[in-house]
Every structure is written in C-alpha cells, then in structure tokens.
Amino acid sequence: MTTAATALDAVLAQVDAGLDQSLDRLKALLRIKSISTDPAFAAECQRAADWLVADLEGLGFTAAARPTPGHPVVVAHGPQTPGTHVLFYGHYDVQPVDPIELWHSDPFEPVIKDGADGRTIIVGRGTSDDKGQLMTFIEACRAWKAATGALPVRISMMLEGEEESGGKNLPPFMRDNAAELQADIALVCDTDMWDRQTPSITTMLRGLVGEEITISCANKDLHSGMFGNAARNPNQVLAEIIASLRAPDGSVTLPGFYDDVAEVPDAVKKQWQGLGFDQAAFLGEAGLAIPAGEQNRSVLEMVWSRPTCEINGMIGGYTGDGFKTVIPAKASAKISFRLVSGMDPVKIRAAFRQHVQERIPADCSVSFKEHGGSPAITVPSDGLHLRKALTALSDEWNKEAVITGSGGSIPVAGDFKKILGLDTLLIGFAHVDDAIHSPNEKYDLESFHRGIRAWVRVLAAFAE
Amino acid sequence: MTTAATALDAVLAQVDAGLDQSLDRLKALLRIKSISTDPAFAAECQRAADWLVADLEGLGFTAAARPTPGHPVVVAHGPQTPGTHVLFYGHYDVQPVDPIELWHSDPFEPVIKDGADGRTIIVGRGTSDDKGQLMTFIEACRAWKAATGALPVRISMMLEGEEESGGKNLPPFMRDNAAELQADIALVCDTDMWDRQTPSITTMLRGLVGEEITISCANKDLHSGMFGNAARNPNQVLAEIIASLRAPDGSVTLPGFYDDVAEVPDAVKKQWQGLGFDQAAFLGEAGLAIPAGEQNRSVLEMVWSRPTCEINGMIGGYTGDGFKTVIPAKASAKISFRLVSGMDPVKIRAAFRQHVQERIPADCSVSFKEHGGSPAITVPSDGLHLRKALTALSDEWNKEAVITGSGGSIPVAGDFKKILGLDTLLIGFAHVDDAIHSPNEKYDLESFHRGIRAWVRVLAAFAE
C-alpha cells in the first residue's frame, strides 16, 4: 500500500471530526449573494471569488481571482508533486432567488434543519448548486492537509462565477490560459447521485441553446378598448409562436430539429432499464403524473437522450394586481433548448430564429438575444480514472456506483475536451429533490459529509 | 331668450379669464395618486374623493364621499331649482403607471408643454382619463356660479373611484340610492371627440368581460435541464390556450362567440363611411399598418361593432435580467373581451372558462378570477337633450357635431338605464392620441378649455 492509502482512515476520521467547522465555512460562502445573472450583484460575485482565494491560500494553494470581461475565475494550484495531476471545477455563482415569497427562510442565511424522511438538510441558495458541492472537494483537500500535512496528488482548481449566466467568458479564459490549466484529468462536482443510496458518475450531458426574444408591435402601449381587434397584440403573437414550437404529440416542431439526433443504442437502453427508474415517482415528486414530452418515449429518454424546448420565462402587458385594459407595445420570452449528442447549437439557434421570423407580422418586429450555446457531450465511459473513482464511490456508500446520463448541461465538460484535451469525471452528490434553481434549495447534510469523504477516497485512489 | 341664454357670453368670458386657475385646480387633483386597482393607493383614492367634496362644497353643492366596500363614491347635489335636472358622472381614479421607465416626467407631477402639431398639452396620469374630463364639467359649473351667481339647471353629480378596477361596487350603490340619484338625463364625460376639429356624442359602447387565469402544473419551480420534456410547462400550456383563442383569420374561436352579434345596419354603415375615417392613419398613429382583426371587416367595424379578445397581460417563469433554466410552477394571464350589443357577459365568461378547462392537462389545474363584466349599450340617437347638446357642441367648435360609436366600455351608461331608467349623453373631449392607460398620458389644453366652454353651452341649452 502507498502512503496515501495507509493514511486514508486518518483522513476520513479528520473529516468526521471537523464536520462542524466544514459547515461553518460552507455557511460563510453561502451568505455571499453571488447571483451572476443580475448586474446588481457583481460586487458579491467578486466577494465570493475573494473568499475562495483566501480559503485556498490558507490550504497552501497559490490562488488568485483572475479577471474576465464578466465575473472573475478563481484559479488555484497546489504544490507541484509528481504523479497524477487533477484539475477540479466548480462554480461559486448562484441562481436568482425569485419568487422570493415562496422561500421559508432567507435564501442567503443558510439554516440546518430536519428534512423529509429523517434527513438533515442545509437550506439556502447555492447549497446544492454549486457551493455545497464545490466545498466537498475543498474540505477533502483540507482534511488531507490536516491529517497528513500534504495533498495526496497534485491539484489545480478552476472555480467559475458565470455558470448560471451563460458562462460565455470561460472558454476564452481557458484558451488564453491553456498551458497553465493542463492536467491529467478534470473533475467536476455539479451533478446528482443516482438516488439517495447510490453514487454515480455522469457520462452523458445535454447541450444548451438559450434565446430571449422580444416582439414589438405598436410604438406604445394602447388602450384595448380603442385599439382591440385592429392593433396587433404582441402577447397573442408571442403565444402563437410558443404554441407552434411543440406539436400535439409533444415533439419539437423546428424543421430539422431531430435530424442529427441518434437513437440510444439498445445496449444502453437495456442498461437504463436495469436502473429501475420509477417514472411515476420522478414525476410524482413534482406533483405531476403525465409525461409531457414525445409520446412513446420513456421519461428517462425524455430527460437524458432527447432534445427539449422549454419556455423558461415570458412576460407582456400588465401583470400587477388588478386589471389594466392595455395592448402592450412589446412581449418577450426566454426559451432554452437542451441538445443531445450530434446536434449543432449554431444550427438549432438559426432554425429557431427563422421559425420565429416567419411568424412575425409584417408591421411588427422581433429582436433576439443569445443566452449561451453549447453542444452535448459524452464522456468516455471507461478508463483508469473512471474505474478508480467508481471503486472509491462504491466504498464510501457500500453500494456499487453506477454510470448515468443527465438532462442538464455542463458546457465546461465539452470545453475541457475541446480546449484542453482533457477527459472529465462528473461526480456529484446532489439529489433530484434539492430544488436547485427553485425556492428553498437544499443540500442533504449526508451529501455534504459523504461527499467530502468520497473525494478523500477518490484522491487516495488517484495517488496509488 | 331665457336668462341662461342671455348670460352665455358672460359665462364663456369667465371661463376664458379663469383658465389659469382652472388648470391649477386640475393639477392639484392630478397630483393625487388615486390608482384604484392597487390596494397600496387606497388612501390616495380617499384623498381624491375628499378633494372633490371640498371643491364642490365651495361651489354650493351638498357633497359627501360616500363609503362603499371599495373606494368612495362622491355624490353632490346643487340647489333644487325647477326645470331640467342632470346627473353628471366622471371618475376620479386612474390607471397604474407602469412601465414607469417610459414616462418622460413624473406621472403625478403634471406638466404643461408643447405637443405635436403646435398643440399645448398637459402630461400626467389621469389628465385625459378622466380627471381632466370631469373637471371640464366642474369648471363649467364654477364659471356659471361666478358670472351669474347660480347654476342654470339643477345639477347632481356622481363621481366614481373604481372605474379602472372593475367598478363592481357602483351598481349596488346606485340601487341602494336610486331615489336620491333620480334626474332627467345622465351626462358622462369619459369619451373622445371624433377628431381634433369635430365634437361628437357617442351612442354605441361595447361591454366588457375581464378574466384572469392562473395555470398550475408542478408543485414547485423545476430545473428545465432535469425535468424538461417530462414535466408539463405552464408557460407552454398558457401559450397554447392563448393561441387557441384567435383563428388565423383573426376571429375569436370561442364556441357561440358571434351567435348574438348582429350586423350593423346598412344605413349606419353608410353613415360611418361618410365620416371619412382614415384607417391607415389610425393604425399609423400607433406605428402599425395591418389590421389584426377579422379579415373583410373595416377597422371601424373592428373597434366599434365587433367583439374582441385581447391578452392584456401574461407572465410565467423567470423574467428578470439574464437567464434562468426553470420550468415554473405557474403561469397566468389577464384577458378581456369587449362585447357588442346583444352579447351576454355571463354566457361569454362561461364559454371562455369551458374553453380553457378543456385545454388543461389532467395533472394540472386552472383558477379563474373575475375582473368586471358588463353588457354593451346603445344610447338612443334621438331625443330633445341629444339634439340640444349636438347644437351646443357644434356652436363651440363651429363645426357640426357627429354621432359615433366607441370601442371602449363605460358600464355605468348601461346601469343608468337599467337601475335608474335614465338615458345617457356621452360627451367627451379626449383624443385618440391621448395615450390613456399608457406612459405620457396627456390632454390637450384645447380639450380642457373648449370642453369647459362646451359644457357651459350645453347647460345653457338645457335651461332653455
């Protein structure tokens, strides 16, 4: 056995003994309102980056909040030891908190409380996505340092501040610093476990095309009594466009949308069937019962291997209390497409924009705003690091870790491959009921605690 | 000639001489933020009512702000002289001011400035709808009082505070006080002139059904990456419902919607053709060129004699800056129908609700909120008072006054007939470009000045 493996028990004991202090540090980071999409919180994003820099410097890393045209990227390097070199990725920015009235406590004053099914949970914006997850890795490093005086492998980190707002500044940053960011493998902690008992590594991620459209008709708001029928109503135009995006059978109607979409191989489908996914329970957790997507597709296919079109937001006219008989001048919507392997974000965006343009009346207009675009990626589902990580996760949960797909998009995994030539292991400890992007986001205390222990084991395995 | 007719020139001179003071009083009323639809402004509505009571008491009226379950109704009675007894109606409440960022000046700090085409305008919320208009009548009374020491006819007033918010408390108030509110004729000042040079009396008004629907799908906001395709998106459901309300030919699709809609008689259509309405100019004023309503109908038909369905507001999901990949739990819309003569508001509301219900997926739900309902009315287009008023208006503008329809809804005119048995004369001095319900609402100084003079003449004619 190597030194790292010998030390493992001591490091795990250190994690257990220091859990309260780990939680205190997590809470300090959670209190910083680093909402990246809202310019009003730019200083808070800088503060989160600075907090991480200071924390990592305390662990012996050389760290800095590196400027970008947007929010800074935290880059940190541990000592240049021989052997495996990992590049860890997480993001310190969080989603907005609205609708704020649905939160049971201040989103930025984290509370630890009893959750469902006897669980203990940490409630607050970013607990699960992604501050709680990224801190599992940092706390694992701290435990190694405290118990053995050193990190078991060479570690670099890249902690982003724009994951929740398009992240368009990260790829150029990676290109500009490609030499500095070289490593043997990238680690990303921003995904779910398969279920509460089963750890997993995600190897299939969808891409994303985000679009915002604004439809302009009259040159000012009009009185609907004076102009109704005669004046074009942008709410109506927008609704007709949105309605036209999905066919009655649940499929997306954009021409060519499915042209580059491959069927999942039978072998993979068979493996998925073996997962025992309970689609009634999955929808039931959200209070729903009827899958909304393509008929004759399983829910797992819908969320892992089929592309989507979702209306993330829409607004037009008077939406306050009471009533106002107005025909608004404008109406707008935020629309996202999740892409699967083979689909080209550029092509899908163009098809969407053409579809919309064709539906704008001649005396009205539309403007488009891009909110991120990334292709789907498939991580190789074999390799030494993957096998070592699966074993480490299985050891921690005493249950065999599984390889899964994911409905979400983590564009950085594609960029690691494309820009740095790195394979990525997507290892995360979140749960589907964590309510990320929603009010009362939470992270299980067990996710945090076992997450730290799992990283301790993964690093030990990589040191062997 | 009667005393009233003899005094006319003196009273008109009094109006001209006192115009600056009249404007000062109007500005004082405009500064009160009496937004009736927003409960936050309830005290301001009371303040507007109290201001009117004090002003009318100063003119010798017995006046009081009479309580209702909502905002007060100002009722005032002048001396009980013999002869014609008129009941004047106006409303002191105003529309909300959003989008506030589009106003060029504070909506509640009225400014007098140069407008288009060499006009002088008063800018502020309520200048045209309806504080400026109702003050034309009060200032006419004041001029009569100042110049002759008395009002020329017996005058009562009923000034409402909920016209912009459904007005559901007024009909019961009228029923409860029917004896007190008796008169020979009702006068309403809340309508437009035909054009800048041509005064008009409106004899055809559409009714209104206001509805707010909220569609609920999941029990919380969901991550669109995790749940997209699988979970029903209420934005999509709402958009499909809205899209389903209008056919490609511009007609409204509710079953039975046009069943009770009569064609305008050929004679009336012929009269309308004689008005020389310029539909390109009407739409062009709003920056539009293509009529959006039923094909093969003129714009005048669309806005005067055909029922509408307009989406006054809709909202769902994330609508702030940036992007949020959410599937919201709810989405909602405010929808209004303008009704023409013969249509039953109860029947239309029921048809709408059934149409919506039929389109709600089995695991989702919808709630409905009523925002007012009134049938269309047609005022008799003959009669002594109408003829006298037309002559008075023609004298003031030195151009023959016309009889017109209107796209708007003034439910009180129907209630005057139904509850009090009174015919109504709808006489107003607003213009189509006044931007009522919109940012930078204005009233022409000429509308205000000539409006006061016109009422002076109408009252003189009624005294004969």
XYZ file of N, CA, C and O in Angstrom, chain B residues 314-380:
268
model
N -49.567 38.829 -19.509
C -49.264 37.420 -19.235
C -47.877 37.324 -18.629
O -46.996 38.133 -18.925
N -47.710 36.355 -17.741
C -46.423 36.211 -17.070
C -46.247 34.780 -16.586
O -47.211 34.127 -16.171
N -45.031 34.287 -16.688
C -44.714 32.969 -16.152
C -43.215 32.754 -16.166
O -42.547 33.129 -17.128
N -42.657 32.181 -15.098
C -41.242 31.856 -15.060
C -40.366 33.048 -14.762
O -40.807 34.035 -14.172
N -39.099 32.943 -15.192
C -38.115 33.973 -14.872
C -38.149 35.071 -15.918
O -37.962 34.813 -17.108
N -38.374 36.306 -15.483
C -38.500 37.414 -16.428
C -37.552 38.563 -16.094
O -37.706 39.647 -16.626
N -36.588 38.316 -15.204
C -35.622 39.365 -14.876
C -34.496 39.411 -15.884
O -34.567 38.822 -16.965
N -33.447 40.140 -15.537
C -32.268 40.178 -16.404
C -31.645 38.787 -16.476
O -31.774 37.993 -15.559
N -30.926 38.534 -17.547
C -30.213 37.274 -17.661
C -31.122 36.105 -17.969
O -32.157 36.271 -18.636
N -30.764 34.958 -17.476
C -31.443 33.724 -17.886
C -31.528 32.776 -16.701
O -30.636 32.747 -15.860
N -32.586 32.025 -16.636
C -32.738 31.040 -15.573
C -33.436 29.833 -16.164
O -34.540 29.957 -16.690
N -32.810 28.683 -16.077
C -33.361 27.495 -16.739
C -34.361 26.818 -15.820
O -34.098 25.795 -15.209
N -35.554 27.432 -15.787
C -36.585 26.988 -14.865
C -37.829 26.561 -15.635
O -38.119 27.088 -16.716
N -38.509 25.554 -15.124
C -39.889 25.293 -15.533
C -40.743 25.764 -14.370
O -40.706 25.169 -13.291
N -41.476 26.869 -14.562
C -42.192 27.428 -13.411
C -43.359 26.538 -12.982
O -43.848 25.721 -13.762
N -43.794 26.742 -11.759
C -44.956 26.011 -11.256
C -46.253 26.583 -11.813
O -47.224 25.864 -11.999
N -46.247 27.893 -12.100
C -47.471 28.582 -12.517
C -47.215 29.550 -13.661
O -46.088 30.020 -13.830
N -48.266 29.856 -14.382
C -48.236 30.938 -15.367
C -49.630 31.551 -15.389
O -50.623 30.855 -15.139
N -49.706 32.847 -15.667
C -51.031 33.476 -15.625
C -51.201 34.540 -16.690
O -50.218 35.023 -17.258
N -52.449 34.865 -16.960
C -52.762 35.875 -17.971
C -54.015 36.645 -17.567
O -54.893 36.109 -16.883
N -54.050 37.901 -17.980
C -55.243 38.742 -17.839
C -55.808 38.933 -19.246
O -55.093 39.377 -20.142
N -57.060 38.564 -19.400
C -57.675 38.514 -20.724
C -59.002 39.255 -20.669
O -59.779 39.057 -19.733
N -59.245 40.116 -21.665
C -60.530 40.823 -21.686
C -61.243 40.628 -23.008
O -60.626 40.492 -24.062
N -62.545 40.602 -22.912
C -63.413 40.530 -24.089
C -64.254 41.799 -24.131
O -64.881 42.145 -23.125
N -64.260 42.486 -25.264
C -65.203 43.590 -25.477
C -66.427 43.014 -26.154
O -66.312 42.254 -27.133
N -67.576 43.346 -25.625
C -68.824 42.783 -26.143
C -69.622 43.843 -26.889
O -69.591 45.012 -26.513
N -70.351 43.400 -27.910
C -71.234 44.332 -28.605
C -72.681 44.010 -28.235
O -72.968 43.009 -27.561
N -73.549 44.887 -28.676
C -74.964 44.785 -28.316
C -75.503 43.377 -28.580
O -75.258 42.806 -29.637
N -76.215 42.828 -27.605
C -76.805 41.509 -27.774
C -76.032 40.409 -27.073
O -76.585 39.358 -26.763
N -74.757 40.617 -26.821
C -73.941 39.574 -26.189
C -74.132 39.603 -24.670
O -74.172 40.662 -24.063
N -74.161 38.405 -24.097
C -74.406 38.253 -22.658
C -73.068 38.001 -21.950
O -72.416 36.984 -22.192
N -72.652 38.909 -21.068
C -71.349 38.727 -20.392
C -71.256 37.394 -19.649
O -70.188 36.776 -19.620
N -72.348 36.961 -19.067
C -72.345 35.704 -18.300
C -72.065 34.523 -19.236
O -71.277 33.623 -18.925
N -72.688 34.541 -20.383
C -72.527 33.462 -21.361
C -71.100 33.452 -21.925
O -70.487 32.378 -22.084
N -70.562 34.629 -22.206
C -69.204 34.699 -22.772
C -68.178 34.229 -21.742
O -67.252 33.480 -22.060
N -68.360 34.637 -20.489
C -67.427 34.204 -19.453
C -67.462 32.682 -19.319
O -66.420 32.031 -19.215
N -68.660 32.133 -19.340
C -68.792 30.676 -19.208
C -68.147 29.950 -20.397
O -67.471 28.931 -20.226
N -68.349 30.487 -21.593
C -67.755 29.854 -22.785
C -66.239 29.897 -22.708
O -65.552 28.925 -23.049
N -65.700 31.031 -22.234
C -64.243 31.164 -22.085
C -63.715 30.147 -21.079
O -62.745 29.428 -21.338
N -64.376 30.073 -19.943
C -63.864 29.174 -18.893
C -63.918 27.714 -19.345
O -63.015 26.931 -19.055
N -64.977 27.372 -20.057
C -65.053 25.986 -20.538
C -63.949 25.703 -21.573
O -63.299 24.653 -21.530
N -63.735 26.677 -22.468
C -62.681 26.542 -23.485
C -61.327 26.313 -22.818
O -60.534 25.473 -23.251
N -61.064 27.051 -21.751
C -59.790 26.906 -21.029
C -59.724 25.553 -20.332
O -58.739 24.813 -20.464
N -60.770 25.240 -19.590
C -60.793 23.977 -18.831
C -60.494 22.784 -19.732
O -59.783 21.862 -19.343
N -61.060 22.818 -20.940
C -60.882 21.688 -21.861
C -59.427 21.523 -22.295
O -59.055 20.488 -22.844
N -58.603 22.564 -22.089
C -57.213 22.533 -22.546
C -56.203 22.378 -21.402
O -55.003 22.498 -21.628
N -56.688 22.100 -20.207
C -55.792 21.910 -19.065
C -55.467 20.421 -18.934
O -56.374 19.602 -18.800
N -54.167 20.052 -18.975
C -53.815 18.630 -18.828
C -54.352 18.076 -17.498
O -54.522 18.821 -16.531
N -54.581 16.788 -17.491
C -55.270 16.164 -16.349
C -54.517 16.327 -15.036
O -55.133 16.347 -13.970
N -53.182 16.446 -15.093
C -52.450 16.588 -13.828
C -52.117 18.052 -13.512
O -51.309 18.324 -12.620
N -52.736 18.985 -14.216
C -52.551 20.412 -13.938
C -53.906 21.007 -13.552
O -54.914 20.328 -13.566
N -53.915 22.265 -13.183
C -55.180 22.887 -12.791
C -55.189 24.346 -13.211
O -54.153 24.911 -13.568
N -56.374 24.939 -13.189
C -56.501 26.359 -13.531
C -57.425 27.017 -12.516
O -58.374 26.395 -12.032
N -57.097 28.260 -12.161
C -58.033 29.037 -11.348
C -58.411 30.300 -12.124
O -57.630 30.800 -12.936
N -59.615 30.759 -11.886
C -60.144 31.929 -12.596
C -60.448 33.044 -11.602
O -60.914 32.784 -10.497
N -60.187 34.266 -12.028
C -60.548 35.421 -11.210
C -61.301 36.398 -12.104
O -60.850 36.708 -13.207
N -62.445 36.856 -11.608
C -63.278 37.750 -12.409
C -62.824 39.201 -12.241
O -62.592 39.650 -11.127
N -62.671 39.900 -13.367
C -62.362 41.329 -13.313
C -63.413 42.111 -14.098
O -63.147 42.611 -15.179
N -64.617 42.186 -13.589
C -65.650 43.007 -14.194
C -66.371 42.333 -15.350
O -65.815 41.492 -16.054
N -67.622 42.702 -15.500
C -68.426 42.182 -16.598
C -69.591 43.124 -16.843
O -70.285 43.503 -15.888
N -69.780 43.558 -18.074
C -70.899 44.459 -18.375
C -71.316 44.265 -19.818
O -70.487 43.994 -20.677
N -72.597 44.386 -20.087
C -73.053 44.266 -21.482
C -72.787 45.556 -22.247
O -72.561 46.605 -21.654
N -72.785 45.457 -23.557
C -72.703 46.656 -24.397
C -73.991 47.461 -24.260
O -75.027 46.929 -23.872
N -73.906 48.744 -24.544
C -75.141 49.521 -24.542
C -75.232 50.368 -25.796
O -74.226 50.735 -26.404
N -76.463 50.651 -26.164
C -76.716 51.573 -27.258
C -77.611 52.679 -26.721
O -78.688 52.412 -26.188
N -77.103 53.914 -26.797
C -77.867 55.069 -26.322
C -78.790 55.506 -27.461
O -78.359 55.556 -28.617
N -80.051 55.843 -27.153
C -80.942 56.307 -28.227
C -80.320 57.498 -28.945
O -79.818 58.421 -28.306
